[in-house]
Coordinates of C-alpha atoms and ligand atoms in Angstrom, one line a residue:
X1 CA -17.9 -26.6 19.8
X2 CA -16.0 -29.1 17.4
X3 CA -12.4 -28.1 17.1
X4 CA -13.1 -26.3 13.8
X5 CA -14.8 -24.2 15.3
X6 CA -11.8 -23.2 18.0
X7 CA -9.6 -22.6 14.8
X8 CA -10.5 -18.6 13.6
X9 CA -11.5 -18.1 10.2
X10 CA -9.0 -16.6 8.1
X11 CA -9.9 -13.5 5.9
X12 CA -8.4 -13.8 2.2
X13 CA -8.5 -10.8 0.0
X14 CA -7.5 -12.0 -4.3
X15 CA -6.2 -9.6 -6.5
X16 CA -6.8 -10.9 -10.3
X17 CA -4.3 -9.0 -12.5
X18 CA -6.3 -8.6 -16.1
X19 CA -4.3 -5.2 -17.3
X20 CA -2.3 -6.7 -20.1
X21 CA -2.0 -5.8 -23.5
X22 CA -1.8 -9.1 -25.5
X23 CA -0.6 -7.9 -28.8
X24 CA 0.2 -10.9 -29.7
X25 CA -3.5 -12.1 -29.9
X26 CA -3.3 -9.7 -32.8
X27 CA -7.4 -9.0 -31.5
X28 CA -9.3 -5.4 -31.0
X29 CA -10.5 -7.3 -28.0
X30 CA -8.4 -7.4 -24.7
X31 CA -7.2 -10.4 -24.2
X32 CA -8.9 -11.9 -21.2
X33 CA -12.0 -11.8 -23.0
X34 CA -11.1 -14.4 -25.3
X35 CA -12.8 -17.6 -24.7
X36 CA -12.2 -20.9 -23.7
X37 CA -15.3 -23.6 -24.0
X38 CA -17.9 -20.6 -24.4
X39 CA -15.8 -18.4 -20.8
X40 CA -13.7 -15.8 -20.7
X41 CA -10.7 -16.8 -19.4
X42 CA -11.3 -13.6 -17.0
X43 CA -14.7 -15.6 -16.1
X44 CA -12.0 -18.4 -15.7
X45 CA -10.6 -17.8 -13.0
X46 CA -13.6 -15.2 -11.5
X47 CA -15.5 -18.9 -11.0
X48 CA -12.0 -20.5 -9.8
X49 CA -11.8 -17.3 -7.1
X50 CA -15.8 -17.5 -6.3
X51 CA -15.3 -21.6 -5.3
X52 CA -12.7 -21.0 -2.6
X53 CA -14.9 -18.0 -0.9
X54 CA -12.4 -14.6 -1.2
X55 CA -14.1 -12.1 1.0
X56 CA -13.0 -9.1 -1.1
X57 CA -12.3 -9.6 -5.2
X58 CA -10.4 -6.7 -6.7
X59 CA -9.9 -7.0 -10.5
X60 CA -7.2 -4.4 -12.1
X61 CA -7.8 -3.9 -15.5
X62 CA -5.9 -2.0 -18.2
X63 CA -7.4 1.8 -19.3
X64 CA -10.0 2.0 -21.5
X65 CA -11.0 -1.9 -21.0
X66 CA -14.9 -0.4 -19.3
X67 CA -16.1 -4.5 -21.2
X68 CA -13.2 -6.1 -19.1
X69 CA -14.9 -4.6 -16.2
X70 CA -18.2 -5.7 -17.4
X71 CA -16.9 -8.8 -17.8
X72 CA -15.7 -9.1 -13.9
X73 CA -19.5 -7.3 -12.4
X74 CA -21.0 -10.1 -14.6
X75 CA -19.7 -12.6 -12.4
X76 CA -18.5 -10.5 -9.1
X77 CA -20.9 -7.8 -8.8
X78 CA -19.3 -6.8 -5.7
X79 CA -15.8 -7.0 -7.2
X80 CA -13.7 -3.7 -6.9
X81 CA -12.0 -2.7 -10.7
X82 CA -9.5 -0.7 -10.3
X83 CA -7.1 0.6 -13.1
X84 CA -3.4 0.2 -14.0
X85 CA -2.7 3.5 -15.7
X86 CA 0.8 2.4 -17.1
X87 CA 2.2 -0.9 -17.0
X88 CA 4.9 -0.9 -15.2
X89 CA 4.6 -4.8 -13.8
X90 CA 3.1 -7.2 -11.9
X91 CA 4.0 -5.8 -8.9
X92 CA 3.1 -2.3 -9.7
X93 CA -0.5 -4.0 -10.9
X94 CA -1.0 -5.2 -7.5
X95 CA -0.3 -1.9 -6.1
X96 CA -3.4 -0.6 -8.1
X97 CA -5.5 -2.1 -5.8
X98 CA -3.3 -0.8 -2.8
X99 CA -7.1 0.7 -1.3
X100 CA -8.3 -3.0 -0.7
X101 CA -4.7 -4.2 0.5
X102 CA -5.1 -1.8 3.2
X103 CA -7.9 -3.2 5.0
X104 CA -5.5 -5.6 5.9
X105 CA -7.0 -9.3 5.0
X106 CA -5.2 -12.1 6.6
X107 CA -4.2 -14.0 3.3
X108 CA -3.8 -12.0 -0.2
X109 CA -3.8 -14.4 -3.6
X110 CA -2.7 -13.0 -6.4
X111 CA -4.0 -14.5 -9.7
X112 CA -3.5 -14.0 -12.9
X113 CA -5.9 -12.7 -15.8
X114 CA -4.4 -14.8 -18.4
X115 CA -4.0 -18.1 -16.7
X116 CA -7.5 -19.6 -16.5
X117 CA -6.9 -22.9 -15.8
X118 CA -5.7 -23.4 -12.1
X119 CA -7.7 -24.7 -9.9
X120 CA -9.8 -23.7 -6.6
X121 CA -8.1 -26.3 -4.1
X122 CA -5.0 -25.3 -5.3
X123 CA -5.5 -21.2 -4.7
X124 CA -6.5 -23.1 -1.3
X125 CA -3.2 -24.8 -1.2
X126 CA -1.3 -21.7 -1.2
X127 CA -3.3 -20.1 1.7
X128 CA -2.9 -22.9 3.8
X129 CA 1.0 -22.4 3.0
X130 CA 0.3 -18.5 4.7
X131 CA -1.2 -19.8 7.4
X132 CA 1.7 -22.0 8.3
X133 CA 3.4 -19.5 8.9
X134 CA 5.0 -18.6 5.3
X135 CA 5.0 -15.2 4.2
X136 CA 5.4 -15.7 0.7
X137 CA 3.8 -18.6 -1.2
X138 CA 4.4 -19.2 -5.0
X139 CA 3.2 -21.8 -7.6
X140 CA 5.9 -23.4 -9.3
X141 CA 5.6 -26.3 -11.6
X142 CA 8.9 -28.2 -13.4
X143 CA 9.0 -26.3 -17.3
X144 CA 9.3 -29.0 -20.0
X145 CA 11.0 -25.6 -21.9
X146 CA 11.5 -23.1 -18.9
X147 CA 12.1 -20.3 -21.8
X148 CA 11.1 -17.2 -20.6
X149 CA 9.5 -18.2 -16.8
X150 CA 11.2 -17.1 -13.7
X151 CA 12.9 -19.6 -12.2
X152 CA 12.5 -20.9 -8.6
X153 CA 15.8 -20.5 -6.9
X154 CA 15.5 -23.1 -3.9
X155 CA 18.1 -23.8 -1.2
X156 CA 17.8 -26.2 2.1
X157 CA 14.0 -26.1 0.7
X158 CA 13.4 -22.6 1.3
X159 CA 12.3 -20.7 -2.2
X160 CA 15.1 -17.9 -2.3
X161 CA 14.5 -16.0 -4.7
X162 CA 12.4 -15.6 -8.4
X163 CA 15.1 -14.6 -11.2
X164 CA 13.3 -13.5 -14.3
X165 CA 14.1 -14.9 -17.5
X166 CA 15.7 -12.0 -18.8
X167 CA 17.8 -11.4 -15.6
X168 CA 19.4 -15.0 -15.3
X169 CA 22.8 -16.4 -15.4
X170 CA 23.5 -19.4 -17.3
X171 CA 23.8 -21.7 -14.5
X172 CA 20.5 -20.3 -13.4
X173 CA 19.6 -20.8 -17.1
X174 CA 19.4 -24.2 -16.6
X175 CA 17.0 -24.5 -13.6
X176 CA 13.4 -26.2 -14.7
X177 CA 11.5 -25.1 -11.7
X178 CA 9.2 -22.2 -12.8
X179 CA 6.6 -19.8 -11.2
X180 CA 3.6 -20.2 -12.6
X181 CA 2.9 -17.0 -11.5
X182 CA 0.2 -17.0 -9.4
X183 CA 0.9 -15.9 -5.5
X184 CA -0.1 -15.8 -1.8
X185 CA 1.0 -13.1 0.6
X186 CA 0.6 -12.9 4.5
X187 CA -2.1 -10.1 4.2
X188 CA -0.4 -8.1 7.1
X189 CA 2.7 -7.8 4.8
X190 CA 1.7 -7.5 1.9
X191 CA 1.7 -3.7 1.5
X192 CA 5.4 -3.9 3.1
X193 CA 6.9 -5.9 0.9
X194 CA 5.1 -4.6 -2.2
X195 CA 6.2 -0.6 -1.9
X196 CA 9.8 -2.0 -1.2
X197 CA 10.4 -3.4 -4.5
X198 CA 12.1 -1.4 -7.0
X199 CA 13.0 -2.1 -11.1
X200 CA 16.4 -2.8 -11.3
X201 CA 16.4 -5.3 -14.0
X202 CA 16.3 -6.0 -17.5
X203 CA 12.7 -4.8 -18.5
X204 CA 13.0 -1.5 -15.7
X205 CA 9.4 -2.8 -14.3
X206 CA 8.3 -3.5 -11.0
X207 CA 8.3 -7.8 -10.3
X208 CA 5.8 -9.3 -8.2
X209 CA 8.7 -11.7 -7.8
X210 CA 10.4 -9.6 -6.0
X211 CA 8.5 -10.2 -2.9
X212 CA 10.6 -13.2 -2.4
X213 CA 14.1 -11.2 -1.6
X214 CA 12.5 -8.5 0.1
X215 CA 10.7 -11.1 2.6
X216 CA 14.3 -13.0 3.0
X217 CA 16.1 -9.8 3.9
X218 CA 13.5 -9.3 6.7
X219 CA 14.4 -13.2 7.9
X220 CA 10.8 -14.1 6.3
X221 CA 10.4 -17.6 4.4
X222 CA 9.1 -18.1 1.1
X223 CA 7.6 -21.3 -0.4
X224 CA 6.7 -23.6 -3.4
X225 CA 2.9 -24.8 -3.9
X226 CA 3.9 -27.7 -7.2
X227 CA 1.4 -28.7 -10.1
X228 CA 1.3 -30.0 -13.4
X229 CA 2.6 -27.6 -16.0
X230 CA -0.8 -27.9 -17.9
X231 CA -2.4 -26.2 -14.5
X232 CA -0.7 -23.1 -15.0
X233 CA -0.8 -22.7 -18.7
X234 CA -0.9 -18.7 -19.5
X235 CA -2.2 -17.5 -22.6
X236 CA -0.2 -14.8 -25.0
X237 CA -1.1 -16.2 -28.6
X238 CA -3.7 -17.8 -30.3
X239 CA -2.0 -21.2 -30.5
X240 CA -1.8 -21.0 -27.0
X241 CA -5.4 -20.2 -27.0
X242 CA -6.2 -23.3 -28.5
X243 CA -3.6 -25.5 -26.2
X244 CA -5.7 -24.5 -23.5
X245 CA -8.9 -25.2 -25.0
X246 CA -7.4 -28.6 -25.3
X247 CA -6.4 -29.1 -21.8
X248 CA -9.3 -27.9 -20.7
X249 CA -11.5 -30.9 -22.6
X250 CA -9.3 -33.0 -21.8
X251 CA -10.1 -32.2 -17.9
X252 CA -13.3 -31.8 -18.6
X253 CA -13.8 -35.0 -20.4
X254 CA -11.8 -37.1 -17.7
X255 CA -14.2 -35.9 -15.3
X256 CA -17.4 -36.6 -17.0
X257 CA -16.1 -40.1 -17.4
X258 CA -15.2 -40.5 -14.0
X259 CA -18.6 -39.5 -13.0
X260 CA -20.3 -41.8 -14.8
X261 CA -20.7 -41.2 -18.8
X262 CA -19.7 -43.3 -21.4
X263 CA -17.9 -41.3 -24.1
X264 CA -17.2 -43.4 -26.6
X265 CA -14.7 -41.4 -28.4
X266 CA -13.6 -38.5 -25.9
X267 CA -11.5 -36.7 -28.3
X268 CA -14.2 -35.4 -30.4
X269 CA -17.0 -34.6 -27.7
X270 CA -16.5 -31.0 -27.0
X271 CA -18.2 -29.7 -23.6
X272 CA -18.4 -26.0 -21.7
X273 CA -17.3 -24.5 -18.9
X274 CA -21.2 -25.2 -17.3
X275 CA -22.0 -28.6 -18.7
X276 CA -23.9 -30.6 -16.6
X277 CA -24.4 -34.6 -17.3
X278 CA -25.9 -36.7 -15.5
X279 CA -25.1 -40.7 -14.7
X280 CA -25.5 -43.5 -17.4
X281 CA -25.5 -40.8 -19.7
X282 CA -24.1 -42.0 -23.5
X283 CA -22.2 -39.2 -25.3
X284 CA -21.7 -41.1 -29.0
X285 CA -18.8 -39.2 -31.8
X286 CA -18.4 -35.7 -32.7
X287 CA -21.1 -33.7 -30.3
X288 CA -21.0 -30.3 -29.1
X289 CA -21.9 -28.8 -26.4
X290 CA -22.2 -24.4 -26.6
X291 CA -23.1 -23.1 -22.9
X292 CA -26.1 -24.0 -21.0
X293 CA -26.3 -27.5 -21.4
X294 CA -28.0 -29.9 -18.6
X295 CA -28.3 -33.2 -19.3
X296 CA -30.3 -35.9 -17.0
X297 CA -28.9 -39.3 -15.7
X298 CA -29.5 -41.9 -18.6
X299 CA -30.3 -40.2 -22.1
X300 CA -28.2 -41.0 -25.0
X301 CA -27.0 -38.4 -27.2
X302 CA -26.0 -39.8 -30.2
X303 CA -23.1 -38.6 -33.2
X304 CA -22.9 -35.2 -34.6
X305 CA -25.2 -33.6 -32.2
X306 CA -25.0 -29.6 -31.2
X307 CA -26.5 -28.7 -28.3
X308 CA -26.6 -25.2 -26.6
X309 CA -28.8 -23.7 -23.8
X310 CA -30.9 -26.8 -23.3
X311 CA -31.8 -29.3 -21.1
X312 CA -32.0 -32.7 -21.7
X313 CA -34.4 -34.9 -19.2
X314 CA -33.7 -38.3 -17.7
X315 CA -33.8 -41.4 -20.8
X316 CA -34.2 -39.0 -23.2
X317 CA -32.0 -39.5 -27.0
X318 CA -31.3 -36.9 -29.4
X319 CA -29.8 -37.2 -32.5
X320 CA -28.1 -38.0 -34.5
X321 CA -27.5 -34.5 -36.5
X322 CA -29.7 -32.7 -34.1
X323 CA -29.6 -29.6 -33.2
X324 CA -30.9 -28.0 -29.8
X325 CA -30.9 -24.6 -29.3
X326 CA -31.1 -22.4 -26.4
X327 CA -34.4 -22.5 -24.4
X328 CA -35.2 -26.3 -25.8
X329 CA -36.5 -28.2 -22.3
X330 CA -36.7 -32.1 -23.1
X331 CA -39.0 -34.0 -20.4
X332 CA -38.0 -37.5 -19.8
X333 CA -38.0 -40.0 -22.6
X334 CA -38.3 -37.5 -25.1
X335 CA -37.1 -38.8 -28.5
X336 CA -35.9 -36.3 -30.7
X337 CA -34.2 -38.1 -33.8
X338 CA -31.8 -36.8 -37.2
X339 CA -32.3 -33.5 -38.5
X340 CA -34.3 -31.5 -35.9
X341 CA -34.1 -28.3 -34.9
X342 CA -35.9 -27.2 -31.7
X343 CA -35.5 -23.6 -29.8
X344 CA -37.7 -22.2 -27.2
X345 CA -39.5 -25.3 -27.2
X346 CA -40.5 -27.6 -24.2
X347 CA -41.5 -30.8 -25.4
X348 CA -43.6 -32.9 -22.8
X349 CA -42.3 -36.5 -21.3
X350 CA -42.6 -39.2 -23.9
X351 CA -42.8 -36.7 -26.7
X352 CA -41.3 -37.7 -30.0
X353 CA -40.1 -35.6 -32.8
X354 CA -38.4 -38.1 -35.1
X355 CA -37.1 -36.9 -38.6
X356 CA -36.2 -33.6 -40.2
X357 CA -38.3 -31.1 -38.4
X358 CA -38.0 -27.1 -36.9
X359 CA -40.0 -27.1 -33.8
X360 CA -39.4 -23.2 -32.7
X361 CA -41.3 -21.1 -29.8
X362 CA -43.2 -24.2 -28.5
X363 CA -45.2 -26.2 -26.4
X364 CA -45.5 -29.9 -27.1
X365 CA -47.0 -31.8 -24.8
X366 CA -46.6 -35.6 -23.4
X367 CA -46.7 -38.3 -25.7
X368 CA -47.4 -36.4 -28.7
X369 CA -46.4 -37.1 -32.2
X370 CA -44.8 -35.1 -34.4
X371 CA -44.2 -36.2 -38.1
X372 CA -41.2 -35.8 -40.1
X373 CA -40.9 -32.9 -41.7
X374 CA -43.6 -31.3 -39.3
X375 CA -42.2 -27.2 -38.9
X376 CA -43.7 -24.8 -36.8
X377 CA -43.9 -21.4 -38.8
X378 CA -43.1 -19.5 -35.9
X379 CA -41.9 -15.8 -37.6
X380 CA -43.9 -13.3 -39.5
X381 CA -40.4 -11.3 -40.4
X382 CA -42.0 -9.1 -37.3
X383 CA -42.7 -11.3 -34.8
X384 CA -42.3 -14.6 -32.9
X385 CA -45.3 -16.4 -32.5
X386 CA -45.8 -19.5 -30.4
X387 CA -47.3 -23.0 -31.4
X388 CA -49.0 -25.0 -28.8
X389 CA -49.7 -29.3 -29.2
X390 CA -51.6 -30.9 -26.9
X391 CA -50.8 -34.4 -25.0
X392 CA -50.6 -37.1 -27.3
X393 CA -51.7 -35.1 -30.6
X394 CA -50.5 -36.9 -34.0
X395 CA -49.2 -34.2 -36.8
X396 CA -48.6 -36.0 -39.8
X397 CA -45.5 -35.7 -41.6
X398 CA -44.8 -32.7 -43.6
X399 CA -47.3 -30.4 -41.9
X400 CA -46.6 -26.4 -41.2
X401 CA -48.3 -25.5 -38.3
X402 CA -48.5 -21.3 -38.7
X403 CA -47.9 -20.0 -35.3
X404 CA -50.4 -18.5 -33.2
X405 CA -51.7 -21.9 -33.5
X406 CA -52.8 -24.4 -30.6
X407 CA -53.5 -28.3 -31.8
X408 CA -55.9 -29.6 -28.7
X409 CA -54.7 -32.9 -26.9
X410 CA -55.1 -35.8 -28.6
X411 CA -56.4 -33.9 -32.2
X412 CA -54.9 -35.4 -35.5
X413 CA -53.3 -33.3 -38.4
X414 CA -53.1 -34.9 -41.7
X415 CA -50.5 -35.4 -43.6
X416 CA -49.4 -32.2 -45.5
X417 CA -51.7 -30.0 -44.1
X418 CA -51.4 -26.2 -43.4
X419 CA -52.6 -25.6 -39.9
X420 CA -53.7 -22.3 -39.3
X421 CA -56.5 -22.4 -37.2
X422 CA -56.6 -23.8 -33.2
X423 CA -57.3 -27.2 -33.8
X424 CA -59.8 -28.9 -31.0
X425 CA -59.4 -31.6 -28.9
X426 CA -59.1 -35.0 -30.5
X427 CA -60.3 -33.4 -33.9
X428 CA -59.2 -34.2 -37.0
X429 CA -57.7 -31.2 -38.8
X430 CA -56.6 -31.3 -42.6
X431 CA -55.8 -28.5 -44.3
X432 CA -54.6 -29.4 -48.0
X433 CA -55.3 -29.1 -51.3
X434 CA -58.0 -32.7 -52.2
X435 CA -56.9 -35.6 -53.9
X436 CA -58.7 -36.2 -57.4
X437 CA -58.9 -39.2 -59.1
X438 CA -59.3 -40.3 -63.0
X439 CA -59.7 -43.8 -63.5
X440 CA -57.8 -45.1 -66.7
X441 CA -56.2 -41.3 -67.3
X442 CA -52.6 -42.7 -67.1
X443 CA -52.6 -45.4 -69.5
X444 CA -54.6 -43.5 -72.1
X445 CA -51.5 -40.8 -71.5
X446 CA -49.1 -42.9 -72.6
X447 CA -51.1 -44.7 -75.8
X448 CA -51.4 -41.4 -76.6
X449 CA -48.0 -40.2 -76.0
X450 CA -46.4 -43.4 -77.5
X451 CA -48.4 -43.0 -81.2
X452 CA -47.5 -39.2 -81.3
X453 CA -43.5 -40.5 -80.8
X454 CA -44.1 -43.4 -83.6
X455 CA -45.2 -41.1 -86.0
X456 CA -42.8 -38.6 -86.0
X457 CA -40.2 -40.9 -86.3
X458 CA -41.6 -42.0 -89.7
X459 CA -41.6 -38.0 -90.7
Ligands
UD1_501 C1 5.3 -14.1 -14.8 C2 6.0 -13.6 -13.7 C3 7.0 -15.1 -14.3 C4 6.4 -16.2 -14.5 C5 5.4 -16.0 -15.4 C6 4.1 -17.2 -15.6 C7 6.3 -11.8 -13.4 C8 7.4 -10.0 -13.1 N1 6.8 -12.9 -13.6 O1 6.0 -13.6 -16.5 O2 8.1 -15.2 -13.5 O3 7.3 -17.5 -15.2 O4 4.6 -15.0 -15.3 O5 3.4 -17.2 -16.9 O6 5.8 -11.7 -12.3 N2 0.4 -7.6 -15.8 C9 -0.9 -5.7 -15.4 N3 -0.1 -4.9 -15.4 C10 1.7 -5.4 -15.7 C11 2.8 -6.3 -15.7 C12 1.4 -7.4 -15.8 O7 -2.2 -6.3 -14.6 O8 2.3 -4.3 -15.6 C13 -1.1 -8.7 -15.4 C14 -0.7 -9.8 -17.3 O9 -2.3 -9.3 -17.2 C15 -1.1 -11.1 -16.7 C16 0.1 -10.9 -15.2 O10 0.3 -9.8 -14.7 O11 -2.3 -11.4 -16.2 C17 1.4 -11.9 -15.6 O12 1.8 -10.5 -16.4 P1 3.0 -11.1 -17.7 O13 3.6 -9.7 -18.5 O14 2.6 -11.9 -18.5 O15 4.0 -12.0 -17.1 P2 5.2 -13.3 -17.3 O16 6.2 -12.0 -18.5 O17 4.6 -13.4 -18.1
CA502 CA1 2.2 -13.7 -19.0

């Protein structure tokens, strides 16, 4: 038995408060459904919570917010959803999850649905403070401008109270150490503390922050865990949403570079929350990743490319000015050149689509060469159909492949063809008007026209 086995594993409940009104978003949808890097604010919080493996999860939502409940279930099917019917403050919101709290977890983490950048390890540090004997652990930060935040009042290293901005004295207002909002509580004391909170403050709300004073009155300790201000960024309006997006992008870019990705102009590359990039990948300026992109080692994404729901194989090159849409799967060493759009297309190892093409609903074999301007005509206005191109096939420039259609392995399609019938392996298909030739026609045409024009000037 190792030492590790002897430490009893603590159980943890995470409660996410997401019953915010979000009126300052000026939006038809609830605040926590707005997105950063292609994922809802709530999704970000659920992802961090999942990363520290809470044993129980409760999400407190506002009335009529079925779409918030659905988003919670999408990420955490087992989450218990509670509705806070009236918005009476953060402690009141936590108590909406009273039934789950009463199950008696060791640690309770209270996260905010509008504070998406808190790292999983931060939640872990807060749990460690509780495991170390604190009854309340509070996430603190030094605010550049503390206006609006609750102030953390510390005496001899102990947190003695949190004062909401509206309730501060002049002296307290000078305190820069602020409450990030997120809290951890001793799970065996949580209900007792929360139920003793009273709404005696400027806003007549039940403040979660009053836990600290209630605990202190019982001789129980509160501790602060301090993180950079950027991590506790909360979102109330779309200006803050954009600031949060910028912070997230900066974090993701740095992570990519530290993991071995070359970004020539990092500030111009935009990642999604789930973008996965391998080592020795180079990403040129002005590249945008939508959700669901994976790029394998050694690939190069040239400037001005847009990728979404796509997999890029090892050593493949994409762009400049390429658009990879969902369902694109590029094998190793594939080349996708400029002004090429792909969608639901599997492209085999070493195949090339170098210029000005649309390849949609297609399977392209290894080492095939798709000439400039090739279009898969995949849609008849009602149905999408598949185009299959065999390995090592050669599609001449400016061809239209009218799906459903199969081009055999090693087959050759003449430039400018419209292909409507399957082409067997190793065959040549030419589907265009035949070229006709009239020797000397141009010379006699010029002579005739020039003479006619000279005649008309004389008149
Ligand atoms: C809260 C803290 C403040 C801290 C700040 C950090 C309290 C009393 N104050 O203030 O000390 O500096 O966060 O950003 O906790 N919510 C509900 N139901 C309610 C009220 C709030 O679900 O009745 C949710 C909101 O959706 C939000 C979170 O709780 O996710 C925080 O509420 P908010 O009103 O934004 O609190 P702040 O005034 O920002
Ligand atoms: Ca807030």
